[in-house]
PDB file of C-alpha atoms in Angstrom:
ATOM      1  CA  MET K   1     -34.641 194.335 -42.319  1.00 40.00           C
ATOM      2  CA  THR K   2     -37.108 192.160 -40.418  1.00 42.00           C
ATOM      3  CA  ALA K   3     -39.957 190.459 -42.218  1.00 52.00           C
ATOM      4  CA  MET K   4     -43.406 191.997 -41.970  1.00 52.00           C
ATOM      5  CA  PRO K   5     -45.880 190.034 -39.830  1.00 52.00           C
ATOM      6  CA  ALA K   6     -48.358 187.876 -41.711  1.00 55.00           C
ATOM      7  CA  SER K   7     -51.147 190.160 -40.459  1.00 64.00           C
ATOM      8  CA  ALA K   8     -49.691 193.137 -42.353  1.00 81.00           C
ATOM      9  CA  SER K   9     -51.449 194.236 -45.504  1.00 96.00           C
ATOM     10  CA  ARG K  10     -50.407 192.584 -48.758  1.00 98.00           C
ATOM     11  CA  TRP K  11     -48.827 195.732 -50.139  1.00 97.00           C
ATOM     12  CA  ARG K  12     -46.871 196.348 -46.913  1.00 97.00           C
ATOM     13  CA  ARG K  13     -45.525 192.795 -47.045  1.00 97.00           C
ATOM     14  CA  LEU K  14     -44.668 193.317 -50.697  1.00 97.00           C
ATOM     15  CA  GLN K  15     -42.916 196.578 -49.889  1.00 97.00           C
ATOM     16  CA  SER K  16     -40.853 194.855 -47.212  1.00 97.00           C
ATOM     17  CA  ASP K  17     -40.049 191.871 -49.417  1.00 98.00           C
ATOM     18  CA  THR K  18     -38.805 194.045 -52.299  1.00 98.00           C
ATOM     19  CA  ASP K  19     -37.195 196.847 -50.298  1.00 98.00           C
ATOM     20  CA  ALA K  20     -33.571 195.799 -50.860  1.00 98.00           C
ATOM     21  CA  VAL K  21     -33.919 195.236 -54.602  1.00 98.00           C
ATOM     22  CA  HIS K  22     -35.901 198.468 -54.942  1.00 97.00           C
ATOM     23  CA  ARG K  23     -33.258 200.517 -53.127  1.00 96.00           C
ATOM     24  CA  ALA K  24     -30.468 198.905 -55.154  1.00 97.00           C
ATOM     25  CA  LEU K  25     -32.234 199.706 -58.427  1.00 96.00           C
ATOM     26  CA  ASP K  26     -32.909 203.307 -57.397  1.00 95.00           C
ATOM     27  CA  ALA K  27     -29.265 203.776 -56.448  1.00 96.00           C
ATOM     28  CA  ARG K  28     -28.091 202.207 -59.691  1.00 96.00           C
ATOM     29  CA  ILE K  29     -30.323 204.420 -61.807  1.00 95.00           C
ATOM     30  CA  MET K  30     -29.251 207.601 -60.030  1.00 94.00           C
ATOM     31  CA  ALA K  31     -25.581 206.559 -60.303  1.00 96.00           C
ATOM     32  CA  GLY K  32     -26.203 206.336 -64.052  1.00 96.00           C
ATOM     33  CA  ASP K  33     -26.957 210.081 -63.989  1.00 96.00           C
ATOM     34  CA  PRO K  34     -29.874 209.934 -66.463  1.00 97.00           C
ATOM     35  CA  PHE K  35     -30.544 213.658 -66.090  1.00 97.00           C
ATOM     36  CA  ARG K  36     -27.005 214.823 -66.863  1.00 97.00           C
ATOM     37  CA  ASP K  37     -27.961 215.869 -70.384  1.00 98.00           C
ATOM     38  CA  ARG K  38     -30.635 215.372 -73.029  1.00 98.00           C
ATOM     39  CA  ASP K  39     -28.901 212.383 -74.575  1.00 98.00           C
ATOM     40  CA  ARG K  40     -28.839 210.452 -71.317  1.00 98.00           C
ATOM     41  CA  TYR K  41     -32.382 211.480 -70.536  1.00 98.00           C
ATOM     42  CA  GLY K  42     -33.437 210.203 -73.952  1.00 98.00           C
ATOM     43  CA  ARG K  43     -31.921 206.827 -73.134  1.00 98.00           C
ATOM     44  CA  PHE K  44     -33.794 206.832 -69.830  1.00 98.00           C
ATOM     45  CA  VAL K  45     -37.111 207.588 -71.563  1.00 99.00           C
ATOM     46  CA  LEU K  46     -36.514 204.767 -74.051  1.00 98.00           C
ATOM     47  CA  MET K  47     -35.864 202.450 -71.107  1.00 98.00           C
ATOM     48  CA  GLN K  48     -39.156 203.534 -69.558  1.00 98.00           C
ATOM     49  CA  LEU K  49     -40.941 203.049 -72.878  1.00 98.00           C
ATOM     50  CA  ARG K  50     -39.707 199.471 -73.109  1.00 98.00           C
ATOM     51  CA  PHE K  51     -40.971 198.706 -69.618  1.00 98.00           C
ATOM     52  CA  PHE K  52     -44.359 200.244 -70.392  1.00 98.00           C
ATOM     53  CA  ARG K  53     -44.523 198.140 -73.558  1.00 97.00           C
ATOM     54  CA  ASP K  54     -43.792 195.054 -71.478  1.00 97.00           C
ATOM     55  CA  ILE K  55     -46.680 195.656 -69.109  1.00 98.00           C
ATOM     56  CA  ASP K  56     -49.154 197.221 -71.542  1.00 97.00           C
ATOM     57  CA  PRO K  57     -51.210 194.006 -72.029  1.00 96.00           C
ATOM     58  CA  LEU K  58     -51.938 193.978 -68.294  1.00 98.00           C
ATOM     59  CA  TYR K  59     -54.076 197.122 -68.534  1.00 97.00           C
ATOM     60  CA  ALA K  60     -56.640 195.351 -70.724  1.00 96.00           C
ATOM     61  CA  GLU K  61     -56.656 192.031 -68.843  1.00 97.00           C
ATOM     62  CA  PRO K  62     -60.250 191.467 -67.625  1.00 97.00           C
ATOM     63  CA  GLY K  63     -59.179 189.683 -64.449  1.00 98.00           C
ATOM     64  CA  LEU K  64     -56.942 192.589 -63.440  1.00 98.00           C
ATOM     65  CA  CYS K  65     -59.528 195.201 -64.450  1.00 98.00           C
ATOM     66  CA  ALA K  66     -61.953 193.449 -62.088  1.00 98.00           C
ATOM     67  CA  VAL K  67     -59.492 193.979 -59.221  1.00 98.00           C
ATOM     68  CA  PHE K  68     -58.346 197.491 -60.187  1.00 98.00           C
ATOM     69  CA  SER K  69     -61.408 199.316 -61.515  1.00 97.00           C
ATOM     70  CA  ASP K  70     -59.359 202.285 -62.775  1.00 97.00           C
ATOM     71  CA  LEU K  71     -56.610 200.180 -64.344  1.00 98.00           C
ATOM     72  CA  ALA K  72     -57.112 201.389 -67.921  1.00 96.00           C
ATOM     73  CA  GLU K  73     -56.526 205.018 -66.918  1.00 95.00           C
ATOM     74  CA  ARG K  74     -53.222 204.080 -65.256  1.00 96.00           C
ATOM     75  CA  ARG K  75     -51.732 203.039 -68.610  1.00 97.00           C
ATOM     76  CA  ARG K  76     -48.607 205.088 -69.441  1.00 97.00           C
ATOM     77  CA  LEU K  77     -47.395 203.688 -72.752  1.00 98.00           C
ATOM     78  CA  PRO K  78     -49.027 206.376 -74.951  1.00 98.00           C
ATOM     79  CA  LEU K  79     -47.483 209.107 -72.784  1.00 98.00           C
ATOM     80  CA  ALA K  80     -44.028 207.538 -73.034  1.00 98.00           C
ATOM     81  CA  GLU K  81     -44.409 207.211 -76.803  1.00 98.00           C
ATOM     82  CA  GLN K  82     -45.212 210.917 -77.020  1.00 99.00           C
ATOM     83  CA  ASP K  83     -42.200 211.715 -74.822  1.00 99.00           C
ATOM     84  CA  VAL K  84     -39.968 209.835 -77.257  1.00 99.00           C
ATOM     85  CA  ARG K  85     -41.393 211.927 -80.107  1.00 98.00           C
ATOM     86  CA  ASP K  86     -40.966 215.131 -78.062  1.00 98.00           C
ATOM     87  CA  LEU K  87     -37.289 214.273 -77.724  1.00 98.00           C
ATOM     88  CA  GLY K  88     -36.976 213.814 -81.486  1.00 98.00           C
ATOM     89  CA  LEU K  89     -36.175 210.130 -81.121  1.00 98.00           C
ATOM     90  CA  ASP K  90     -37.451 207.165 -83.092  1.00 98.00           C
ATOM     91  CA  LEU K  91     -39.653 204.606 -81.416  1.00 98.00           C
ATOM     92  CA  PRO K  92     -37.671 201.371 -81.091  1.00 96.00           C
ATOM     93  CA  PRO K  93     -38.915 198.281 -82.922  1.00 96.00           C
ATOM     94  CA  SER K  94     -41.436 196.154 -81.081  1.00 91.00           C
ATOM     95  CA  GLU K  95     -40.142 193.162 -79.148  1.00 90.00           C
ATOM     96  CA  PRO K  96     -41.872 189.842 -78.451  1.00 89.00           C
ATOM     97  CA  PRO K  97     -44.407 190.387 -75.646  1.00 88.00           C
ATOM     98  CA  LEU K  98     -43.461 189.324 -72.143  1.00 91.00           C
ATOM     99  CA  PHE K  99     -47.098 188.616 -71.384  1.00 89.00           C
ATOM    100  CA  GLY K 100     -48.317 186.412 -74.206  1.00 80.00           C
ATOM    101  CA  GLY K 101     -51.202 184.003 -73.805  1.00 84.00           C
ATOM    102  CA  ALA K 102     -52.765 183.468 -70.402  1.00 90.00           C
ATOM    103  CA  ILE K 103     -51.602 185.992 -67.810  1.00 96.00           C
ATOM    104  CA  ASP K 104     -50.744 184.830 -64.289  1.00 98.00           C
ATOM    105  CA  LEU K 105     -52.882 187.351 -62.405  1.00 98.00           C
ATOM    106  CA  PRO K 106     -51.067 187.251 -59.035  1.00 98.00           C
ATOM    107  CA  ALA K 107     -47.672 187.718 -60.716  1.00 98.00           C
ATOM    108  CA  ALA K 108     -49.133 190.494 -62.861  1.00 99.00           C
ATOM    109  CA  MET K 109     -50.268 192.253 -59.685  1.00 99.00           C
ATOM    110  CA  GLY K 110     -46.629 192.286 -58.606  1.00 99.00           C
ATOM    111  CA  TRP K 111     -45.591 193.866 -61.915  1.00 99.00           C
ATOM    112  CA  LEU K 112     -48.281 196.525 -61.518  1.00 98.00           C
ATOM    113  CA  TYR K 113     -47.126 197.199 -57.959  1.00 98.00           C
ATOM    114  CA  VAL K 114     -43.673 198.069 -59.314  1.00 98.00           C
ATOM    115  CA  ALA K 115     -45.111 200.297 -62.048  1.00 97.00           C
ATOM    116  CA  GLU K 116     -47.403 202.149 -59.654  1.00 96.00           C
ATOM    117  CA  GLY K 117     -44.664 202.540 -57.061  1.00 95.00           C
ATOM    118  CA  ALA K 118     -42.422 204.111 -59.691  1.00 92.00           C
ATOM    119  CA  ASP K 119     -45.174 206.594 -60.508  1.00 90.00           C
ATOM    120  CA  LEU K 120     -45.387 207.530 -56.836  1.00 88.00           C
ATOM    121  CA  GLY K 121     -41.688 208.461 -56.901  1.00 84.00           C
ATOM    122  CA  SER K 122     -41.868 210.506 -60.095  1.00 90.00           C
ATOM    123  CA  PRO K 123     -42.016 214.017 -58.538  1.00 90.00           C
ATOM    124  CA  PHE K 124     -38.327 213.791 -57.595  1.00 89.00           C
ATOM    125  CA  LEU K 125     -37.446 212.831 -61.164  1.00 94.00           C
ATOM    126  CA  LEU K 126     -39.661 215.561 -62.601  1.00 94.00           C
ATOM    127  CA  LYS K 127     -37.617 218.181 -60.769  1.00 94.00           C
ATOM    128  CA  GLU K 128     -34.573 216.929 -62.641  1.00 95.00           C
ATOM    129  CA  THR K 129     -36.294 216.927 -66.044  1.00 97.00           C
ATOM    130  CA  VAL K 130     -37.251 220.591 -65.638  1.00 96.00           C
ATOM    131  CA  LYS K 131     -33.539 221.446 -65.626  1.00 96.00           C
ATOM    132  CA  LEU K 132     -33.355 219.917 -69.111  1.00 98.00           C
ATOM    133  CA  GLY K 133     -36.387 221.831 -70.364  1.00 97.00           C
ATOM    134  CA  PHE K 134     -38.974 219.059 -70.004  1.00 98.00           C
ATOM    135  CA  ASP K 135     -42.116 218.804 -67.907  1.00 97.00           C
ATOM    136  CA  GLU K 136     -45.419 216.941 -67.622  1.00 96.00           C
ATOM    137  CA  SER K 137     -46.662 218.478 -70.881  1.00 97.00           C
ATOM    138  CA  PHE K 138     -43.531 217.951 -72.982  1.00 98.00           C
ATOM    139  CA  GLY K 139     -40.883 215.256 -72.769  1.00 98.00           C
ATOM    140  CA  ALA K 140     -41.855 213.977 -69.313  1.00 98.00           C
ATOM    141  CA  ARG K 141     -45.542 213.212 -69.860  1.00 98.00           C
ATOM    142  CA  HIS K 142     -45.159 209.659 -68.553  1.00 98.00           C
ATOM    143  CA  MET K 143     -44.304 211.135 -65.132  1.00 96.00           C
ATOM    144  CA  ARG K 144     -47.518 213.176 -65.029  1.00 94.00           C
ATOM    145  CA  GLY K 145     -49.341 212.946 -61.728  1.00 90.00           C
ATOM    146  CA  HIS K 146     -52.997 212.083 -61.310  1.00 87.00           C
ATOM    147  CA  PRO K 147     -55.278 215.167 -61.148  1.00 86.00           C
ATOM    148  CA  GLN K 148     -56.467 214.138 -57.665  1.00 86.00           C
ATOM    149  CA  GLY K 149     -52.916 213.628 -56.436  1.00 89.00           C
ATOM    150  CA  ARG K 150     -50.419 210.790 -56.474  1.00 92.00           C
ATOM    151  CA  GLY K 151     -51.069 209.840 -52.862  1.00 93.00           C
ATOM    152  CA  LEU K 152     -54.772 209.208 -53.371  1.00 94.00           C
ATOM    153  CA  HIS K 153     -54.059 207.384 -56.637  1.00 94.00           C
ATOM    154  CA  TRP K 154     -51.553 205.137 -54.831  1.00 97.00           C
ATOM    155  CA  HIS K 155     -53.936 204.430 -51.948  1.00 97.00           C
ATOM    156  CA  ARG K 156     -56.667 203.398 -54.371  1.00 97.00           C
ATOM    157  CA  PHE K 157     -54.246 200.976 -55.976  1.00 98.00           C
ATOM    158  CA  THR K 158     -52.963 199.492 -52.711  1.00 98.00           C
ATOM    159  CA  ASN K 159     -56.484 199.198 -51.284  1.00 98.00           C
ATOM    160  CA  ALA K 160     -57.528 197.207 -54.347  1.00 98.00           C
ATOM    161  CA  LEU K 161     -54.361 195.107 -54.159  1.00 99.00           C
ATOM    162  CA  ASP K 162     -55.029 194.306 -50.508  1.00 98.00           C
ATOM    163  CA  ALA K 163     -58.668 193.439 -51.224  1.00 98.00           C
ATOM    164  CA  ALA K 164     -57.889 190.966 -54.026  1.00 98.00           C
ATOM    165  CA  ALA K 165     -58.914 187.434 -53.073  1.00 96.00           C
ATOM    166  CA  LEU K 166     -55.914 185.130 -53.518  1.00 97.00           C
ATOM    167  CA  SER K 167     -55.384 181.549 -52.429  1.00 97.00           C
ATOM    168  CA  PRO K 168     -52.392 180.533 -50.284  1.00 97.00           C
ATOM    169  CA  GLU K 169     -50.827 179.092 -53.450  1.00 98.00           C
ATOM    170  CA  GLU K 170     -51.327 182.335 -55.378  1.00 98.00           C
ATOM    171  CA  GLU K 171     -50.105 184.711 -52.674  1.00 98.00           C
ATOM    172  CA  PRO K 172     -46.328 184.172 -53.132  1.00 98.00           C
ATOM    173  CA  ARG K 173     -46.630 184.775 -56.870  1.00 98.00           C
ATOM    174  CA  VAL K 174     -47.360 188.476 -56.266  1.00 99.00           C
ATOM    175  CA  ALA K 175     -43.874 188.947 -54.782  1.00 98.00           C
ATOM    176  CA  ILE K 176     -42.348 186.764 -57.502  1.00 98.00           C
ATOM    177  CA  GLY K 177     -43.938 189.055 -60.083  1.00 98.00           C
ATOM    178  CA  ALA K 178     -42.617 192.170 -58.353  1.00 99.00           C
ATOM    179  CA  HIS K 179     -39.098 190.735 -58.240  1.00 99.00           C
ATOM    180  CA  SER K 180     -39.373 189.826 -61.929  1.00 98.00           C
ATOM    181  CA  ALA K 181     -40.405 193.396 -62.718  1.00 98.00           C
ATOM    182  CA  PHE K 182     -37.447 194.849 -60.834  1.00 98.00           C
ATOM    183  CA  ALA K 183     -35.134 192.414 -62.633  1.00 98.00           C
ATOM    184  CA  ARG K 184     -36.591 193.486 -65.972  1.00 98.00           C
ATOM    185  CA  VAL K 185     -36.028 197.180 -65.207  1.00 98.00           C
ATOM    186  CA  ASN K 186     -32.446 196.339 -64.230  1.00 97.00           C
ATOM    187  CA  ALA K 187     -31.945 194.583 -67.573  1.00 97.00           C
ATOM    188  CA  LEU K 188     -33.497 197.488 -69.481  1.00 97.00           C
ATOM    189  CA  PHE K 189     -31.269 199.934 -67.610  1.00 97.00           C
ATOM    190  CA  GLU K 190     -28.230 197.872 -68.578  1.00 96.00           C
ATOM    191  CA  ALA K 191     -29.339 197.848 -72.222  1.00 96.00           C
ATOM    192  CA  ALA K 192     -29.963 201.614 -72.191  1.00 96.00           C
ATOM    193  CA  GLY K 193     -26.248 202.352 -71.924  1.00 94.00           C
ATOM    194  CA  LEU K 194     -26.508 204.379 -68.736  1.00 94.00           C
ATOM    195  CA  THR K 195     -23.907 202.435 -66.781  1.00 88.00           C
ATOM    196  CA  ASP K 196     -20.881 204.288 -68.213  1.00 80.00           C
TER     197      ASP K 196
END
């Protein structure tokens, strides 16, 4: 794939820069067949929960809230926690936070880009959860779409991402953050036991 021109929007450049790793992760997850049965789906939800725990501090970070005015309402950790309970599973013990102390805002924007992009792709996954008896009100709450539609919700996010004022030194850290987020999801997928 050719690189996006420098004049392209930040999110389009980010999309291009992470396309290969994103496609590889999607293929790996679907090869893991997380919707084969309730047990595998439970492992998938726990994987999602761990990722949402990782990024949860970002939703209260003042610098990020200044960029994304609706950031707090995009938080999905409570929904994932309820999904775990719906499935009759125990919440896993807390782990040391990935984002302790001062948060690198440009890198955090990359992490949020990955989280929001995953939400945009949730309708496909929701169709699979219905076959297992779960939906946006039970067991798959964390995949719930925004009342005004996922597309509009995504465009609000990408517009804010594009409008964020970053220095030339900060700009590359957005992509570094996105790659780190994809690597973290890969590691969580591996730990979830869905590779068999």
